[in-house]
PDB file of C-alpha atoms and ligand atoms in Angstrom:
ATOM      1  CA  MET M   1     -11.105 -11.816   6.847  1.00  0.00           C
ATOM      2  CA  THR M   2     -12.431 -15.455   6.126  1.00  0.00           C
ATOM      3  CA  VAL M   3      -9.965 -16.754   3.748  1.00  0.00           C
ATOM      4  CA  THR M   4      -8.491 -20.106   4.499  1.00  0.00           C
ATOM      5  CA  SER M   5      -5.363 -21.479   3.173  1.00  0.00           C
ATOM      6  CA  SER M   6      -7.143 -24.155   1.193  1.00  0.00           C
ATOM      7  CA  GLN M   7      -9.530 -21.569  -0.388  1.00  0.00           C
ATOM      8  CA  ILE M   8      -6.504 -19.750  -1.921  1.00  0.00           C
ATOM      9  CA  GLN M   9      -5.533 -20.573  -5.265  1.00  0.00           C
ATOM     10  CA  PRO M  10      -3.217 -18.840  -7.777  1.00  0.00           C
ATOM     11  CA  SER M  11      -5.238 -17.325 -10.428  1.00  0.00           C
ATOM     12  CA  GLU M  12      -5.174 -19.117 -13.871  1.00  0.00           C
ATOM     13  CA  SER M  13      -4.997 -15.742 -15.715  1.00  0.00           C
ATOM     14  CA  GLN M  14      -1.522 -14.995 -17.224  1.00  0.00           C
ATOM     15  CA  CYS M  15      -2.134 -11.543 -16.951  1.00  0.00           C
ATOM     16  CA  VAL M  16      -2.414 -11.028 -13.295  1.00  0.00           C
ATOM     17  CA  PRO M  17       0.321  -8.361 -12.274  1.00  0.00           C
ATOM     18  CA  ARG M  18       2.865  -9.381  -9.783  1.00  0.00           C
ATOM     19  CA  HIS M  19       2.488  -6.079  -7.806  1.00  0.00           C
ATOM     20  CA  VAL M  20      -0.564  -4.102  -7.479  1.00  0.00           C
ATOM     21  CA  ALA M  21      -0.277  -0.839  -5.512  1.00  0.00           C
ATOM     22  CA  ILE M  22      -3.580   0.911  -4.257  1.00  0.00           C
ATOM     23  CA  ILE M  23      -4.356   4.418  -3.220  1.00  0.00           C
ATOM     24  CA  MET M  24      -7.216   3.829  -1.175  1.00  0.00           C
ATOM     25  CA  ASP M  25      -9.389   7.135  -1.493  1.00  0.00           C
ATOM     26  CA  GLY M  26     -12.763   8.297  -1.157  1.00  0.00           C
ATOM     27  CA  ASN M  27     -13.600   7.328   2.516  1.00  0.00           C
ATOM     28  CA  GLY M  28     -14.830  10.861   3.597  1.00  0.00           C
ATOM     29  CA  ARG M  29     -17.025  11.218   0.350  1.00  0.00           C
ATOM     30  CA  TRP M  30     -18.468   7.838   1.039  1.00  0.00           C
ATOM     31  CA  ALA M  31     -19.528   8.888   4.555  1.00  0.00           C
ATOM     32  CA  ARG M  32     -20.670  12.339   3.403  1.00  0.00           C
ATOM     33  CA  GLY M  33     -22.975  10.792   0.881  1.00  0.00           C
ATOM     34  CA  ARG M  34     -24.636   8.843   3.714  1.00  0.00           C
ATOM     35  CA  GLY M  35     -24.839  11.987   5.916  1.00  0.00           C
ATOM     36  CA  ARG M  36     -22.300  10.071   8.212  1.00  0.00           C
ATOM     37  CA  PRO M  37     -19.170  11.368  10.115  1.00  0.00           C
ATOM     38  CA  ARG M  38     -15.997  10.816   8.124  1.00  0.00           C
ATOM     39  CA  THR M  39     -14.989   8.281  10.632  1.00  0.00           C
ATOM     40  CA  MET M  40     -17.675   5.980   9.481  1.00  0.00           C
ATOM     41  CA  GLY M  41     -16.151   6.207   6.116  1.00  0.00           C
ATOM     42  CA  HIS M  42     -12.748   5.078   7.384  1.00  0.00           C
ATOM     43  CA  ARG M  43     -14.352   2.190   9.491  1.00  0.00           C
ATOM     44  CA  ALA M  44     -15.958   0.736   6.199  1.00  0.00           C
ATOM     45  CA  GLY M  45     -12.699   1.406   4.458  1.00  0.00           C
ATOM     46  CA  VAL M  46     -11.107  -1.409   6.684  1.00  0.00           C
ATOM     47  CA  ASP M  47     -13.490  -3.811   5.407  1.00  0.00           C
ATOM     48  CA  ALA M  48     -12.591  -3.134   2.051  1.00  0.00           C
ATOM     49  CA  VAL M  49      -8.924  -3.697   3.003  1.00  0.00           C
ATOM     50  CA  ARG M  50      -9.789  -7.011   4.245  1.00  0.00           C
ATOM     51  CA  ARG M  51     -11.711  -7.943   0.912  1.00  0.00           C
ATOM     52  CA  THR M  52      -9.039  -6.710  -1.193  1.00  0.00           C
ATOM     53  CA  ILE M  53      -6.150  -8.748   0.790  1.00  0.00           C
ATOM     54  CA  GLU M  54      -8.582 -11.758   0.600  1.00  0.00           C
ATOM     55  CA  ALA M  55      -9.082 -11.149  -3.425  1.00  0.00           C
ATOM     56  CA  SER M  56      -5.548 -10.747  -4.061  1.00  0.00           C
ATOM     57  CA  CYS M  57      -4.657 -13.963  -2.643  1.00  0.00           C
ATOM     58  CA  HIS M  58      -7.325 -15.675  -4.833  1.00  0.00           C
ATOM     59  CA  LEU M  59      -6.221 -13.869  -7.733  1.00  0.00           C
ATOM     60  CA  GLY M  60      -2.504 -14.735  -7.364  1.00  0.00           C
ATOM     61  CA  ILE M  61      -1.154 -11.476  -6.775  1.00  0.00           C
ATOM     62  CA  GLU M  62       2.320 -11.602  -5.352  1.00  0.00           C
ATOM     63  CA  TYR M  63       2.905  -8.160  -4.048  1.00  0.00           C
ATOM     64  CA  LEU M  64       0.031  -5.753  -2.649  1.00  0.00           C
ATOM     65  CA  THR M  65       0.921  -2.404  -1.440  1.00  0.00           C
ATOM     66  CA  LEU M  66      -1.655  -0.302   0.165  1.00  0.00           C
ATOM     67  CA  TYR M  67      -1.571   3.564   0.837  1.00  0.00           C
ATOM     68  CA  GLY M  68      -3.145   3.707   4.299  1.00  0.00           C
ATOM     69  CA  PHE M  69      -1.936   7.089   5.583  1.00  0.00           C
ATOM     70  CA  SER M  70       0.191   9.829   4.038  1.00  0.00           C
ATOM     71  CA  THR M  71       2.737  12.139   5.491  1.00  0.00           C
ATOM     72  CA  GLU M  72       0.417  14.887   4.491  1.00  0.00           C
ATOM     73  CA  ASN M  73      -2.476  13.160   6.263  1.00  0.00           C
ATOM     74  CA  TRP M  74      -0.968  14.473   9.697  1.00  0.00           C
ATOM     75  CA  LYS M  75      -2.483  17.680   8.556  1.00  0.00           C
ATOM     76  CA  ARG M  76      -6.003  16.597   9.201  1.00  0.00           C
ATOM     77  CA  PRO M  77      -8.007  17.599  12.193  1.00  0.00           C
ATOM     78  CA  GLU M  78      -6.758  15.943  15.484  1.00  0.00           C
ATOM     79  CA  THR M  79     -10.021  14.049  16.065  1.00  0.00           C
ATOM     80  CA  GLU M  80      -9.893  12.310  12.521  1.00  0.00           C
ATOM     81  CA  VAL M  81      -6.183  11.499  12.978  1.00  0.00           C
ATOM     82  CA  SER M  82      -6.808   9.999  16.339  1.00  0.00           C
ATOM     83  CA  ASP M  83      -9.771   8.208  14.751  1.00  0.00           C
ATOM     84  CA  LEU M  84      -7.559   6.680  12.136  1.00  0.00           C
ATOM     85  CA  MET M  85      -5.044   5.820  14.704  1.00  0.00           C
ATOM     86  CA  GLY M  86      -7.592   3.767  16.588  1.00  0.00           C
ATOM     87  CA  LEU M  87      -8.790   1.879  13.603  1.00  0.00           C
ATOM     88  CA  LEU M  88      -5.168   0.914  12.781  1.00  0.00           C
ATOM     89  CA  ARG M  89      -4.491  -0.238  16.409  1.00  0.00           C
ATOM     90  CA  LEU M  90      -7.788  -2.269  16.090  1.00  0.00           C
ATOM     91  CA  PHE M  91      -6.983  -3.774  12.736  1.00  0.00           C
ATOM     92  CA  LEU M  92      -3.387  -4.853  13.984  1.00  0.00           C
ATOM     93  CA  LYS M  93      -4.749  -6.372  17.081  1.00  0.00           C
ATOM     94  CA  LYS M  94      -7.683  -8.177  15.202  1.00  0.00           C
ATOM     95  CA  GLU M  95      -6.411  -9.206  11.938  1.00  0.00           C
ATOM     96  CA  LEU M  96      -2.638 -10.176  12.775  1.00  0.00           C
ATOM     97  CA  ALA M  97      -3.528 -13.815  13.682  1.00  0.00           C
ATOM     98  CA  THR M  98      -5.836 -14.236  10.428  1.00  0.00           C
ATOM     99  CA  LEU M  99      -3.272 -12.535   8.250  1.00  0.00           C
ATOM    100  CA  HIS M 100      -0.534 -14.791   9.771  1.00  0.00           C
ATOM    101  CA  LYS M 101      -2.594 -17.884   9.138  1.00  0.00           C
ATOM    102  CA  ASN M 102      -3.009 -17.412   5.878  1.00  0.00           C
ATOM    103  CA  GLY M 103       0.592 -16.934   4.879  1.00  0.00           C
ATOM    104  CA  ILE M 104       0.628 -13.086   4.535  1.00  0.00           C
ATOM    105  CA  LYS M 105       3.804 -11.329   5.072  1.00  0.00           C
ATOM    106  CA  ILE M 106       3.407  -7.937   6.220  1.00  0.00           C
ATOM    107  CA  ARG M 107       5.723  -4.963   5.856  1.00  0.00           C
ATOM    108  CA  ILE M 108       5.485  -1.406   6.779  1.00  0.00           C
ATOM    109  CA  ILE M 109       7.038   1.333   4.947  1.00  0.00           C
ATOM    110  CA  GLY M 110       6.957   5.131   6.253  1.00  0.00           C
ATOM    111  CA  ASP M 111       7.920   7.227   9.121  1.00  0.00           C
ATOM    112  CA  ARG M 112       6.827   5.223  12.279  1.00  0.00           C
ATOM    113  CA  THR M 113       8.519   7.614  14.511  1.00  0.00           C
ATOM    114  CA  ARG M 114       5.626   9.596  14.542  1.00  0.00           C
ATOM    115  CA  PHE M 115       3.184   6.729  15.979  1.00  0.00           C
ATOM    116  CA  ALA M 116       2.454   6.213  19.518  1.00  0.00           C
ATOM    117  CA  ASP M 117       4.649   3.575  21.321  1.00  0.00           C
ATOM    118  CA  ASP M 118       1.903   0.838  21.259  1.00  0.00           C
ATOM    119  CA  ILE M 119       1.339   1.052  17.610  1.00  0.00           C
ATOM    120  CA  ARG M 120       5.166   1.043  16.848  1.00  0.00           C
ATOM    121  CA  ASP M 121       5.152  -2.280  18.958  1.00  0.00           C
ATOM    122  CA  LEU M 122       2.105  -3.708  16.959  1.00  0.00           C
ATOM    123  CA  LEU M 123       3.690  -2.865  13.720  1.00  0.00           C
ATOM    124  CA  ALA M 124       7.036  -4.497  14.624  1.00  0.00           C
ATOM    125  CA  LYS M 125       5.147  -7.593  15.963  1.00  0.00           C
ATOM    126  CA  ALA M 126       3.226  -7.756  12.863  1.00  0.00           C
ATOM    127  CA  GLU M 127       6.337  -7.756  10.646  1.00  0.00           C
ATOM    128  CA  ALA M 128       8.215 -10.225  12.958  1.00  0.00           C
ATOM    129  CA  GLN M 129       5.456 -12.653  13.218  1.00  0.00           C
ATOM    130  CA  THR M 130       4.902 -12.893   9.486  1.00  0.00           C
ATOM    131  CA  ARG M 131       8.562 -12.578   8.311  1.00  0.00           C
ATOM    132  CA  GLU M 132       8.765 -16.260   7.055  1.00  0.00           C
ATOM    133  CA  ASN M 133       5.507 -16.017   5.167  1.00  0.00           C
ATOM    134  CA  THR M 134       5.297 -16.282   1.345  1.00  0.00           C
ATOM    135  CA  ARG M 135       1.821 -16.366  -0.022  1.00  0.00           C
ATOM    136  CA  LEU M 136       1.253 -12.860  -0.401  1.00  0.00           C
ATOM    137  CA  ASN M 137       3.630  -9.576   0.595  1.00  0.00           C
ATOM    138  CA  LEU M 138       1.455  -7.097   1.919  1.00  0.00           C
ATOM    139  CA  THR M 139       3.116  -3.676   2.195  1.00  0.00           C
ATOM    140  CA  ILE M 140       1.285  -0.896   4.061  1.00  0.00           C
ATOM    141  CA  ALA M 141       2.355   2.606   3.553  1.00  0.00           C
ATOM    142  CA  LEU M 142       1.787   4.388   6.902  1.00  0.00           C
ATOM    143  CA  SER M 143       2.881   8.010   7.664  1.00  0.00           C
ATOM    144  CA  TYR M 144       4.557   7.497   4.064  1.00  0.00           C
ATOM    145  CA  GLY M 145       5.531  10.375   1.658  1.00  0.00           C
ATOM    146  CA  ALA M 146       7.771   9.324  -1.480  1.00  0.00           C
ATOM    147  CA  ARG M 147       9.821  12.624  -1.127  1.00  0.00           C
ATOM    148  CA  ALA M 148      10.518  12.072   2.533  1.00  0.00           C
ATOM    149  CA  GLU M 149      11.468   8.310   1.579  1.00  0.00           C
ATOM    150  CA  ILE M 150      13.708   9.507  -1.209  1.00  0.00           C
ATOM    151  CA  THR M 151      15.166  12.385   1.102  1.00  0.00           C
ATOM    152  CA  ASP M 152      16.105   9.771   3.862  1.00  0.00           C
ATOM    153  CA  ALA M 153      17.834   7.718   1.258  1.00  0.00           C
ATOM    154  CA  MET M 154      19.873  10.546  -0.120  1.00  0.00           C
ATOM    155  CA  ARG M 155      20.583  11.350   3.389  1.00  0.00           C
ATOM    156  CA  GLU M 156      21.922   7.852   4.086  1.00  0.00           C
ATOM    157  CA  ILE M 157      24.016   7.562   1.060  1.00  0.00           C
ATOM    158  CA  ALA M 158      25.580  10.989   1.572  1.00  0.00           C
ATOM    159  CA  ALA M 159      26.568   9.766   5.198  1.00  0.00           C
ATOM    160  CA  LYS M 160      28.259   6.962   3.521  1.00  0.00           C
ATOM    161  CA  VAL M 161      30.115   9.067   1.042  1.00  0.00           C
ATOM    162  CA  ALA M 162      31.085  11.375   3.810  1.00  0.00           C
ATOM    163  CA  THR M 163      32.777   8.536   5.751  1.00  0.00           C
ATOM    164  CA  GLY M 164      34.426   7.140   2.610  1.00  0.00           C
ATOM    165  CA  GLU M 165      32.330   3.817   2.734  1.00  0.00           C
ATOM    166  CA  LEU M 166      31.093   4.787  -0.733  1.00  0.00           C
ATOM    167  CA  SER M 167      32.573   6.999  -3.462  1.00  0.00           C
ATOM    168  CA  PRO M 168      30.004   9.411  -5.800  1.00  0.00           C
ATOM    169  CA  SER M 169      30.866   7.030  -8.768  1.00  0.00           C
ATOM    170  CA  ASP M 170      29.114   4.114  -6.707  1.00  0.00           C
ATOM    171  CA  ILE M 171      25.789   5.853  -6.791  1.00  0.00           C
ATOM    172  CA  SER M 172      23.526   4.144  -9.095  1.00  0.00           C
ATOM    173  CA  GLU M 173      20.032   3.459  -9.675  1.00  0.00           C
ATOM    174  CA  ASP M 174      20.131   0.205  -7.964  1.00  0.00           C
ATOM    175  CA  LEU M 175      22.141   1.672  -4.717  1.00  0.00           C
ATOM    176  CA  ILE M 176      19.320   4.458  -4.636  1.00  0.00           C
ATOM    177  CA  GLU M 177      16.786   1.473  -4.771  1.00  0.00           C
ATOM    178  CA  GLN M 178      18.511  -0.423  -2.063  1.00  0.00           C
ATOM    179  CA  HIS M 179      18.278   2.629   0.126  1.00  0.00           C
ATOM    180  CA  LEU M 180      14.450   3.143  -0.365  1.00  0.00           C
ATOM    181  CA  SER M 181      12.019   1.734   2.212  1.00  0.00           C
ATOM    182  CA  THR M 182      10.849  -0.764  -0.565  1.00  0.00           C
ATOM    183  CA  ALA M 183      14.139  -2.299  -1.094  1.00  0.00           C
ATOM    184  CA  GLY M 184      13.786  -5.688  -2.262  1.00  0.00           C
ATOM    185  CA  ILE M 185      10.276  -5.295  -3.368  1.00  0.00           C
ATOM    186  CA  PRO M 186       9.594  -5.198  -7.351  1.00  0.00           C
ATOM    187  CA  ASP M 187       8.338  -1.995  -8.720  1.00  0.00           C
ATOM    188  CA  PRO M 188       4.349  -2.030  -9.047  1.00  0.00           C
ATOM    189  CA  ASP M 189       2.857  -3.178 -12.459  1.00  0.00           C
ATOM    190  CA  LEU M 190      -0.485  -1.838 -11.688  1.00  0.00           C
ATOM    191  CA  LEU M 191      -1.551   1.094  -9.407  1.00  0.00           C
ATOM    192  CA  ILE M 192      -4.910   1.772  -8.758  1.00  0.00           C
ATOM    193  CA  ARG M 193      -6.492   4.836  -7.268  1.00  0.00           C
ATOM    194  CA  THR M 194     -10.277   5.100  -6.348  1.00  0.00           C
ATOM    195  CA  SER M 195     -12.590   7.793  -5.775  1.00  0.00           C
ATOM    196  CA  GLY M 196     -12.221   9.377  -9.325  1.00  0.00           C
ATOM    197  CA  GLU M 197      -9.118  11.428  -8.124  1.00  0.00           C
ATOM    198  CA  GLN M 198      -6.385  11.132 -10.907  1.00  0.00           C
ATOM    199  CA  ARG M 199      -3.058  12.018  -9.065  1.00  0.00           C
ATOM    200  CA  ILE M 200      -0.258  10.392  -7.094  1.00  0.00           C
ATOM    201  CA  SER M 201      -0.311  12.179  -3.890  1.00  0.00           C
ATOM    202  CA  ASN M 202       3.207  11.563  -3.189  1.00  0.00           C
ATOM    203  CA  PHE M 203       3.042   7.655  -3.346  1.00  0.00           C
ATOM    204  CA  LEU M 204       5.955   5.618  -4.729  1.00  0.00           C
ATOM    205  CA  LEU M 205       7.255   8.255  -6.836  1.00  0.00           C
ATOM    206  CA  TRP M 206      10.615   6.544  -7.650  1.00  0.00           C
ATOM    207  CA  GLN M 207       9.136   3.169  -7.952  1.00  0.00           C
ATOM    208  CA  SER M 208       6.145   3.985 -10.374  1.00  0.00           C
ATOM    209  CA  ALA M 209       8.452   5.099 -13.234  1.00  0.00           C
ATOM    210  CA  TYR M 210       6.961   2.248 -15.481  1.00  0.00           C
ATOM    211  CA  THR M 211       3.875   1.541 -13.520  1.00  0.00           C
ATOM    212  CA  GLU M 212       0.314   1.306 -15.357  1.00  0.00           C
ATOM    213  CA  PHE M 213      -2.345   3.365 -13.778  1.00  0.00           C
ATOM    214  CA  VAL M 214      -5.977   2.679 -13.427  1.00  0.00           C
ATOM    215  CA  PHE M 215      -8.184   5.230 -12.064  1.00  0.00           C
ATOM    216  CA  GLU M 216     -11.787   3.844 -10.859  1.00  0.00           C
ATOM    217  CA  ASP M 217     -14.787   5.977  -9.839  1.00  0.00           C
ATOM    218  CA  VAL M 218     -15.582   3.751  -6.899  1.00  0.00           C
ATOM    219  CA  LEU M 219     -15.051   5.119  -3.379  1.00  0.00           C
ATOM    220  CA  TRP M 220     -12.967   2.882  -1.375  1.00  0.00           C
ATOM    221  CA  PRO M 221     -15.458   1.658   1.236  1.00  0.00           C
ATOM    222  CA  ASP M 222     -17.237   0.081  -1.890  1.00  0.00           C
ATOM    223  CA  PHE M 223     -14.184  -1.530  -3.384  1.00  0.00           C
ATOM    224  CA  ASP M 224     -14.416  -5.405  -3.881  1.00  0.00           C
ATOM    225  CA  ARG M 225     -13.123  -8.265  -5.903  1.00  0.00           C
ATOM    226  CA  SER M 226     -15.147  -7.138  -9.150  1.00  0.00           C
ATOM    227  CA  HIS M 227     -13.332  -3.679  -8.936  1.00  0.00           C
ATOM    228  CA  LEU M 228      -9.788  -5.332  -8.670  1.00  0.00           C
ATOM    229  CA  GLU M 229     -10.618  -7.683 -11.411  1.00  0.00           C
ATOM    230  CA  GLN M 230     -11.650  -4.732 -13.762  1.00  0.00           C
ATOM    231  CA  ALA M 231      -8.570  -3.049 -13.067  1.00  0.00           C
ATOM    232  CA  ILE M 232      -6.490  -6.149 -13.840  1.00  0.00           C
ATOM    233  CA  ASP M 233      -8.602  -6.589 -17.124  1.00  0.00           C
ATOM    234  CA  ASN M 234      -7.688  -2.961 -18.065  1.00  0.00           C
ATOM    235  CA  PHE M 235      -4.032  -3.565 -17.350  1.00  0.00           C
ATOM    236  CA  ALA M 236      -3.981  -6.880 -19.299  1.00  0.00           C
ATOM    237  CA  GLY M 237      -5.127  -4.826 -22.343  1.00  0.00           C
ATOM    238  CA  ARG M 238      -2.150  -2.406 -21.798  1.00  0.00           C
ATOM    239  CA  GLU M 239       1.088  -2.704 -24.017  1.00  0.00           C
ATOM    240  CA  ARG M 240       3.974  -1.918 -21.900  1.00  0.00           C
ATOM    241  CA  ARG M 241       7.045  -0.604 -23.781  1.00  0.00           C
ATOM    242  CA  PHE M 242       9.387   0.833 -20.915  1.00  0.00           C
ATOM    243  CA  GLY M 243      10.659   3.023 -23.715  1.00  0.00           C
ATOM    244  CA  ALA M 244      11.551   0.575 -26.124  1.00  0.00           C
ATOM    245  CA  VAL M 245       9.938  -0.051 -29.652  1.00  0.00           C
ATOM    246  CA  ILE M 246       8.105  -3.414 -29.667  1.00  0.00           C
TER     247      ILE M 246
HETATM  248  C1  IPE F   1      -8.851   7.757   2.209  1.00  0.00           C
HETATM  249  O1  IPE F   1     -10.053   8.498   2.083  1.00  0.00           O
HETATM  250  C2  IPE F   1      -8.250   7.685   3.443  1.00  0.00           C
HETATM  251  C3  IPE F   1      -7.214   8.291   3.981  1.00  0.00           C
HETATM  252  C4  IPE F   1      -6.608   9.182   3.195  1.00  0.00           C
HETATM  253  C5  IPE F   1      -6.607   8.039   5.347  1.00  0.00           C
HETATM  254  P1  IPE F   1     -10.234  10.157   2.468  1.00  0.00           P
HETATM  255  O2  IPE F   1     -10.258  10.401   3.932  1.00  0.00           O
HETATM  256  O3  IPE F   1      -8.894  10.730   1.792  1.00  0.00           O
HETATM  257  O4  IPE F   1     -11.661  10.333   1.847  1.00  0.00           O
HETATM  258  P2  IPE F   1     -11.879  11.699   0.855  1.00  0.00           P
HETATM  259  O5  IPE F   1     -10.819  11.633  -0.200  1.00  0.00           O
HETATM  260  O6  IPE F   1     -11.816  12.873   1.667  1.00  0.00           O
HETATM  261  O7  IPE F   1     -13.433  11.221   0.296  1.00  0.00           O
HETATM  262  C1  IPE F   2      -3.925   9.865  -0.600  1.00  0.00           C
HETATM  263  O1  IPE F   2      -5.175  10.398  -0.316  1.00  0.00           O
HETATM  264  C2  IPE F   2      -3.247   9.045   0.823  1.00  0.00           C
HETATM  265  C3  IPE F   2      -3.883   7.825   1.184  1.00  0.00           C
HETATM  266  C4  IPE F   2      -4.961   7.385   0.330  1.00  0.00           C
HETATM  267  C5  IPE F   2      -3.729   7.513   2.272  1.00  0.00           C
HETATM  268  P1  IPE F   2      -5.634  11.801   0.171  1.00  0.00           P
HETATM  269  O2  IPE F   2      -6.961  11.946   0.071  1.00  0.00           O
HETATM  270  O3  IPE F   2      -4.709  12.125   1.377  1.00  0.00           O
HETATM  271  O4  IPE F   2      -5.010  12.680  -1.377  1.00  0.00           O
HETATM  272  P2  IPE F   2      -5.118  13.905  -1.775  1.00  0.00           P
HETATM  273  O5  IPE F   2      -5.400  15.073  -0.630  1.00  0.00           O
HETATM  274  O6  IPE F   2      -6.584  13.858  -2.328  1.00  0.00           O
HETATM  275  O7  IPE F   2      -4.233  14.306  -2.690  1.00  0.00           O
HETATM  276 MG1   MG F   3      -8.844  11.647   0.039  1.00  0.00          MG
END
């Protein structure tokens, strides 16, 4: 990433969504189209991650949430999972200093108990080092599944009810929200999925209740600022009603 603090300017547009979430899909197809192994697609996907973080800073997006690896992705062949872990390790080691310098606050959501110890340490370090940053809130969903997240929240709440810390009548939407891994993060305004697939694949089920969806045909490794701007333009033309009459 080459962006410097002085280059980062909030967007002039009034229509930039506060929170953009992205399902980064299509790495495998990108590689297949070039006759290359899937891992080449994942490697190229990391460059698109860098570009997207940089573009989000330039556009004045406050929250960017990236779906990097789902709970279900553990079902992939061992070699692919291990390649992805290698890329994650490399990304965290190589990019943390630059992300920190650029004022990016990193938060990880998902089940990190499934990661190797050294990756868990790198994730904790990334969060700790960038905790005070305020330019862009970058949330990376890793080993994340929304159903697992909601299940965990329910278990925690049930335990509090069992000990008497909470009563059933205390359970509200706000309370549930506070027990999700995204506690404190506003709901996504815009969700982009690349690669032409039109499904949510167990991402942010609770949080996306009133999110606007944009599906783009571009494969993730080809995603750049123009695709992000296209999605934002599309979003700007939507009429959000939240169930009310406008
Ligand atoms: C997204 O690309 C990356 C991850 C899910 C880790 P895919 O690997 O799903 O690529 P396709 O969908 O097979 O093309
Ligand atoms: C969703 O993509 C998960 C990520 C992008 C990390 P998948 O490629 O795993 O989703 P499906 O299997 O096509 O639904
Ligand atoms: Mg996919």
